Short mmCIF file of C-alpha atoms in Angstrom, two decimals:
data_model
loop_
_atom_site.label_atom_id
_atom_site.label_comp_id
_atom_site.label_asym_id
_atom_site.label_seq_id
_atom_site.Cartn_x
_atom_site.Cartn_y
_atom_site.Cartn_z
CA UNK A 23 5.35 14.04 16.38
CA UNK A 24 2.04 12.06 16.08
CA UNK A 25 1.10 10.41 12.51
CA UNK A 26 -2.30 9.66 11.76
CA UNK A 27 -3.63 7.14 9.20
CA UNK A 28 -7.21 6.55 7.69
CA UNK A 29 -8.58 3.11 8.45
CA UNK A 30 -9.02 1.05 5.48
CA UNK A 31 -12.20 1.68 3.44
CA UNK A 32 -13.86 -1.77 4.60
CA UNK A 33 -13.27 -1.05 8.46
CA UNK A 34 -14.71 2.38 8.05
CA UNK A 35 -17.97 0.95 6.46
CA UNK A 36 -17.80 -1.73 9.30
CA UNK A 37 -18.10 1.16 11.92
CA UNK A 38 -20.76 2.94 9.89
CA UNK A 39 -23.10 -0.25 9.98
CA UNK A 40 -21.96 -0.80 13.39
CA UNK A 41 -23.45 2.75 14.40
CA UNK A 42 -26.79 1.89 12.49
CA UNK A 43 -27.13 -1.25 14.71
CA UNK A 44 -26.28 1.00 17.80
CA UNK A 45 -28.73 3.62 16.84
CA UNK A 46 -31.43 1.14 15.92
CA UNK A 47 -31.50 2.09 12.06
CA UNK A 48 -30.80 -2.00 12.04
CA UNK A 49 -32.73 -3.43 14.49
CA UNK A 50 -31.84 -6.96 15.95
CA UNK A 51 -33.33 -9.82 14.26
CA UNK A 52 -33.49 -7.79 10.99
CA UNK A 53 -32.12 -8.45 7.70
CA UNK A 54 -29.23 -6.05 6.90
CA UNK A 55 -29.45 -4.62 3.32
CA UNK A 56 -28.01 -7.08 0.62
CA UNK A 57 -24.54 -6.45 -0.80
CA UNK A 58 -25.77 -5.01 -4.00
CA UNK A 59 -27.75 -2.28 -1.82
CA UNK A 60 -24.86 -1.78 0.28
CA UNK A 61 -22.79 -1.19 -2.86
CA UNK A 62 -25.14 1.20 -4.23
CA UNK A 63 -25.66 3.09 -0.75
CA UNK A 64 -22.19 3.88 0.12
CA UNK A 65 -20.72 3.91 -3.61
CA UNK A 66 -17.99 1.42 -2.39
CA UNK A 67 -16.90 -1.85 -4.50
CA UNK A 68 -18.42 -5.16 -3.55
CA UNK A 69 -15.42 -6.77 -2.09
CA UNK A 70 -15.02 -4.00 0.35
CA UNK A 71 -18.50 -4.29 1.26
CA UNK A 72 -18.16 -8.33 1.86
CA UNK A 73 -14.70 -7.66 3.74
CA UNK A 74 -16.77 -4.99 6.31
CA UNK A 75 -19.54 -7.95 6.68
CA UNK A 76 -17.08 -10.46 7.64
CA UNK A 77 -15.38 -8.16 10.42
CA UNK A 78 -18.81 -7.40 11.82
CA UNK A 79 -19.54 -11.23 11.72
CA UNK A 80 -16.31 -12.03 13.56
CA UNK A 81 -17.18 -9.63 15.98
CA UNK A 82 -20.64 -10.69 16.99
CA UNK A 83 -22.60 -8.06 15.39
CA UNK A 84 -24.05 -9.65 12.38
CA UNK A 85 -24.83 -13.62 11.45
CA UNK A 86 -25.54 -15.32 8.38
CA UNK A 87 -28.66 -17.70 8.43
CA UNK A 88 -28.86 -20.26 5.67
CA UNK A 89 -31.41 -19.08 3.72
CA UNK A 90 -32.16 -15.94 4.92
CA UNK A 91 -29.21 -14.00 4.47
CA UNK A 92 -27.27 -11.67 7.05
CA UNK A 93 -29.08 -11.05 10.20
CA UNK A 94 -28.46 -8.29 13.15
CA UNK A 95 -27.25 -9.78 16.36
CA UNK A 96 -27.15 -6.25 18.24
CA UNK A 97 -24.33 -5.32 20.50
CA UNK A 98 -22.20 -8.31 21.61
CA UNK A 99 -22.04 -8.76 25.35
CA UNK A 100 -18.71 -7.83 25.42
CA UNK A 101 -17.37 -5.58 22.79
CA UNK A 102 -13.73 -5.85 21.53
CA UNK A 103 -13.52 -3.89 18.11
CA UNK A 104 -10.45 -4.62 16.94
CA UNK A 105 -8.50 -5.34 13.41
CA UNK A 106 -7.56 -8.86 14.65
CA UNK A 107 -5.31 -9.52 11.73
CA UNK A 108 -4.43 -12.79 13.73
CA UNK A 109 -7.79 -14.67 13.52
CA UNK A 110 -7.88 -13.59 9.75
CA UNK A 111 -4.78 -14.92 8.69
CA UNK A 112 -5.64 -18.38 10.33
CA UNK A 113 -9.38 -18.49 8.74
CA UNK A 114 -8.94 -16.87 5.32
CA UNK A 115 -10.14 -19.20 2.44
CA UNK A 116 -7.60 -18.59 -0.09
CA UNK A 117 -9.74 -19.72 -2.63
CA UNK A 118 -12.63 -16.88 -1.78
CA UNK A 119 -9.99 -14.45 -0.70
CA UNK A 120 -9.39 -11.18 -2.74
CA UNK A 121 -5.48 -11.06 -3.36
CA UNK A 122 -2.96 -13.86 -4.91
CA UNK A 123 -0.76 -16.61 -3.66
CA UNK A 124 2.76 -15.10 -4.32
CA UNK A 125 4.89 -18.30 -3.47
CA UNK A 126 4.91 -21.46 -1.66
CA UNK A 127 8.57 -22.74 -0.92
CA UNK A 128 10.72 -24.42 1.85
CA UNK A 129 12.87 -21.63 3.61
CA UNK A 130 15.63 -21.58 6.05
CA UNK A 131 13.66 -20.76 9.39
CA UNK A 132 13.54 -16.70 10.14
CA UNK A 133 15.11 -16.06 13.17
CA UNK A 134 12.02 -14.52 14.78
CA UNK A 135 10.02 -17.89 13.81
CA UNK A 136 12.91 -20.24 14.92
CA UNK A 137 12.56 -19.49 18.54
CA UNK A 138 8.62 -19.79 18.62
CA UNK A 139 8.42 -23.22 16.89
CA UNK A 140 11.21 -24.47 19.08
CA UNK A 141 13.54 -25.09 15.90
CA UNK A 142 17.20 -24.94 15.24
CA UNK A 143 18.48 -21.67 13.41
CA UNK A 144 19.33 -23.62 10.18
CA UNK A 145 16.11 -25.91 9.96
CA UNK A 146 13.64 -25.53 7.22
CA UNK A 147 10.21 -24.38 7.25
CA UNK A 148 7.46 -24.22 4.64
CA UNK A 149 6.42 -20.42 3.97
CA UNK A 150 3.19 -19.82 2.13
CA UNK A 151 2.84 -15.83 1.12
CA UNK A 152 -0.40 -14.61 0.46
CA UNK A 153 -0.97 -10.76 -0.89
CA UNK A 154 -4.48 -9.42 0.04
CA UNK A 155 -5.95 -6.43 -2.12
CA UNK A 156 -8.77 -4.35 -1.62
CA UNK A 157 -9.94 -2.78 -4.98
CA UNK A 158 -7.12 -3.99 -6.58
CA UNK A 159 -4.59 -2.12 -4.19
CA UNK A 160 -2.50 -4.33 -1.91
CA UNK A 161 -3.60 -3.61 1.59
CA UNK A 162 -1.30 -6.64 3.28
CA UNK A 163 1.21 -9.44 3.01
CA UNK A 164 0.72 -12.58 5.12
CA UNK A 165 3.57 -14.79 5.14
CA UNK A 166 2.77 -18.13 7.03
CA UNK A 167 5.41 -20.45 8.18
CA UNK A 168 4.88 -24.25 9.27
CA UNK A 169 7.06 -26.87 10.60
CA UNK A 170 8.40 -29.17 7.87
CA UNK A 171 6.91 -32.49 9.61
CA UNK A 172 3.53 -30.78 10.04
CA UNK A 173 2.75 -30.25 6.26
CA UNK A 174 3.99 -33.71 4.83
CA UNK A 175 1.37 -35.09 2.96
CA UNK A 176 -0.78 -31.91 2.92
CA UNK A 177 -1.97 -29.46 0.30
CA UNK A 178 -0.22 -26.63 2.05
CA UNK A 179 3.14 -27.35 -0.02
CA UNK A 180 1.04 -26.76 -3.13
CA UNK A 181 1.27 -24.07 -5.09
CA UNK A 182 -2.51 -24.29 -5.64
CA UNK A 183 -4.72 -22.03 -3.74
CA UNK A 184 -6.41 -23.66 -0.70
CA UNK A 185 -9.97 -24.66 -0.61
CA UNK A 186 -10.57 -23.44 2.83
CA UNK A 187 -8.31 -21.91 5.42
CA UNK A 188 -4.76 -23.30 6.66
CA UNK A 189 -6.12 -23.92 10.04
CA UNK A 190 -9.09 -25.86 8.87
CA UNK A 191 -6.68 -27.86 6.77
CA UNK A 192 -4.30 -28.87 9.02
CA UNK A 193 -6.85 -29.44 11.45
CA UNK A 194 -8.84 -31.94 9.09
CA UNK A 195 -5.22 -33.67 7.59
CA UNK A 196 -3.34 -33.71 10.79
CA UNK A 197 -5.65 -34.00 13.56
CA UNK A 198 -4.26 -31.23 15.48
CA UNK A 199 -6.30 -28.69 17.08
CA UNK A 200 -5.63 -25.01 17.22
CA UNK A 201 -6.66 -23.35 20.77
CA UNK A 202 -5.36 -19.95 21.43
CA UNK A 203 -3.03 -17.15 19.77
CA UNK A 204 -0.79 -14.26 20.57
CA UNK A 205 -0.15 -11.45 18.48
CA UNK A 206 2.86 -9.11 18.65
CA UNK A 207 2.99 -5.79 16.87
CA UNK A 208 5.98 -3.91 15.87
CA UNK A 209 7.26 -1.49 13.18
CA UNK A 210 10.04 -1.91 10.51
CA UNK A 211 11.41 -1.00 7.49
CA UNK A 212 10.21 -3.57 4.91
CA UNK A 213 12.71 -5.66 2.70
CA UNK A 214 12.62 -4.58 -0.96
CA UNK A 215 10.71 -7.45 -2.04
CA UNK A 216 8.02 -6.48 0.40
CA UNK A 217 7.97 -2.96 -0.45
CA UNK A 218 7.39 -4.30 -4.04
CA UNK A 219 4.80 -6.26 -3.29
CA UNK A 220 2.96 -3.69 -1.12
CA UNK A 221 4.04 -0.84 -3.77
CA UNK A 222 5.40 0.90 -1.07
CA UNK A 223 7.66 3.95 -1.75
CA UNK A 224 10.89 4.02 -0.21
CA UNK A 225 11.25 5.03 3.58
CA UNK A 226 7.47 4.11 4.11
CA UNK A 227 7.42 1.55 7.19
CA UNK A 228 5.32 -1.55 7.82
CA UNK A 229 3.49 -2.51 10.79
CA UNK A 230 4.52 -6.21 11.51
CA UNK A 231 1.67 -7.98 13.36
CA UNK A 232 3.41 -11.68 14.30
CA UNK A 233 0.84 -14.13 14.79
CA UNK A 234 1.45 -17.28 16.84
CA UNK A 235 -1.08 -20.43 16.93
CA UNK A 236 -0.70 -22.99 19.47
CA UNK A 237 -2.43 -26.24 20.34
CA UNK A 238 -3.68 -26.66 23.78
CA UNK A 239 -0.29 -27.86 25.40
CA UNK A 240 1.51 -24.70 23.94
CA UNK A 241 3.30 -26.26 21.02
CA UNK A 242 3.24 -23.77 18.05
CA UNK A 243 1.66 -24.91 14.88
CA UNK A 244 1.56 -21.75 12.53
CA UNK A 245 3.45 -18.50 12.68
CA UNK A 246 2.11 -15.74 10.46
CA UNK A 247 3.95 -12.59 9.60
CA UNK A 248 1.24 -10.02 8.70
CA UNK A 249 2.83 -6.78 7.23
CA UNK A 250 0.56 -3.89 6.73
CA UNK A 251 1.54 -0.29 4.87
CA UNK A 252 2.04 1.81 7.79
CA UNK A 253 0.52 4.84 5.56
CA UNK A 254 -2.71 3.17 4.85
CA UNK A 255 -3.57 1.22 8.44
CA UNK A 256 -4.47 1.97 12.01
CA UNK A 257 -5.12 -0.54 14.84
CA UNK A 258 -7.45 0.49 17.35
CA UNK A 259 -9.50 -1.41 19.98
CA UNK A 260 -12.39 -0.87 22.30
CA UNK A 261 -12.63 -2.57 25.62
CA UNK A 262 -15.46 -2.74 28.28
CA UNK A 263 -14.23 -1.92 31.77
CA UNK A 264 -14.86 -4.38 34.55
#
């Protein structure tokens, strides 16, 4: 049996704006309407509008110019319109994101993470768990794991929100360099605590996007398990054929 779920509101708004760029309504080099104008035009909240614009900037359709606003770049040379949770998990600025930091704690490394980080099963890792929200509704639960040695002397161990992303913080404090990311998508039933945080009824599965960030040598620096309510999300991709 096939199941169809509606994309999140910010993804649908991004698709609408992208369509207007493609049909010339928003021409390359011009400014897109302001956030307030988009809120009024589409009847969506400001957080939804902000997230849609960030998605379009990340995929190359828009760019921000200091003192001028958000500018239309046009169709990227290579279109890859995917809901890339991996990049977002690494670049999310906790202090500016919509949601809350649930916990920061040293835990025994989960089996699915141990092998990736090259750690023994009983090793301890730092976990930062962030619950992202949209219009007051939980939309994803991100549990990020870091080797204990990598986070010593950093603010990652603090329960305060980071001013910036985990990636930027580690690159600045530990002089490491994130080079590439892999993502593996699977489905499973959530643990009780996960279901409660995501406000899921019994029996509703989650999509798990296991995101692994590596340096150029292939050493894993961060593993993030991004959980998406399967009844509220969809993942899709568009690729240009050679």
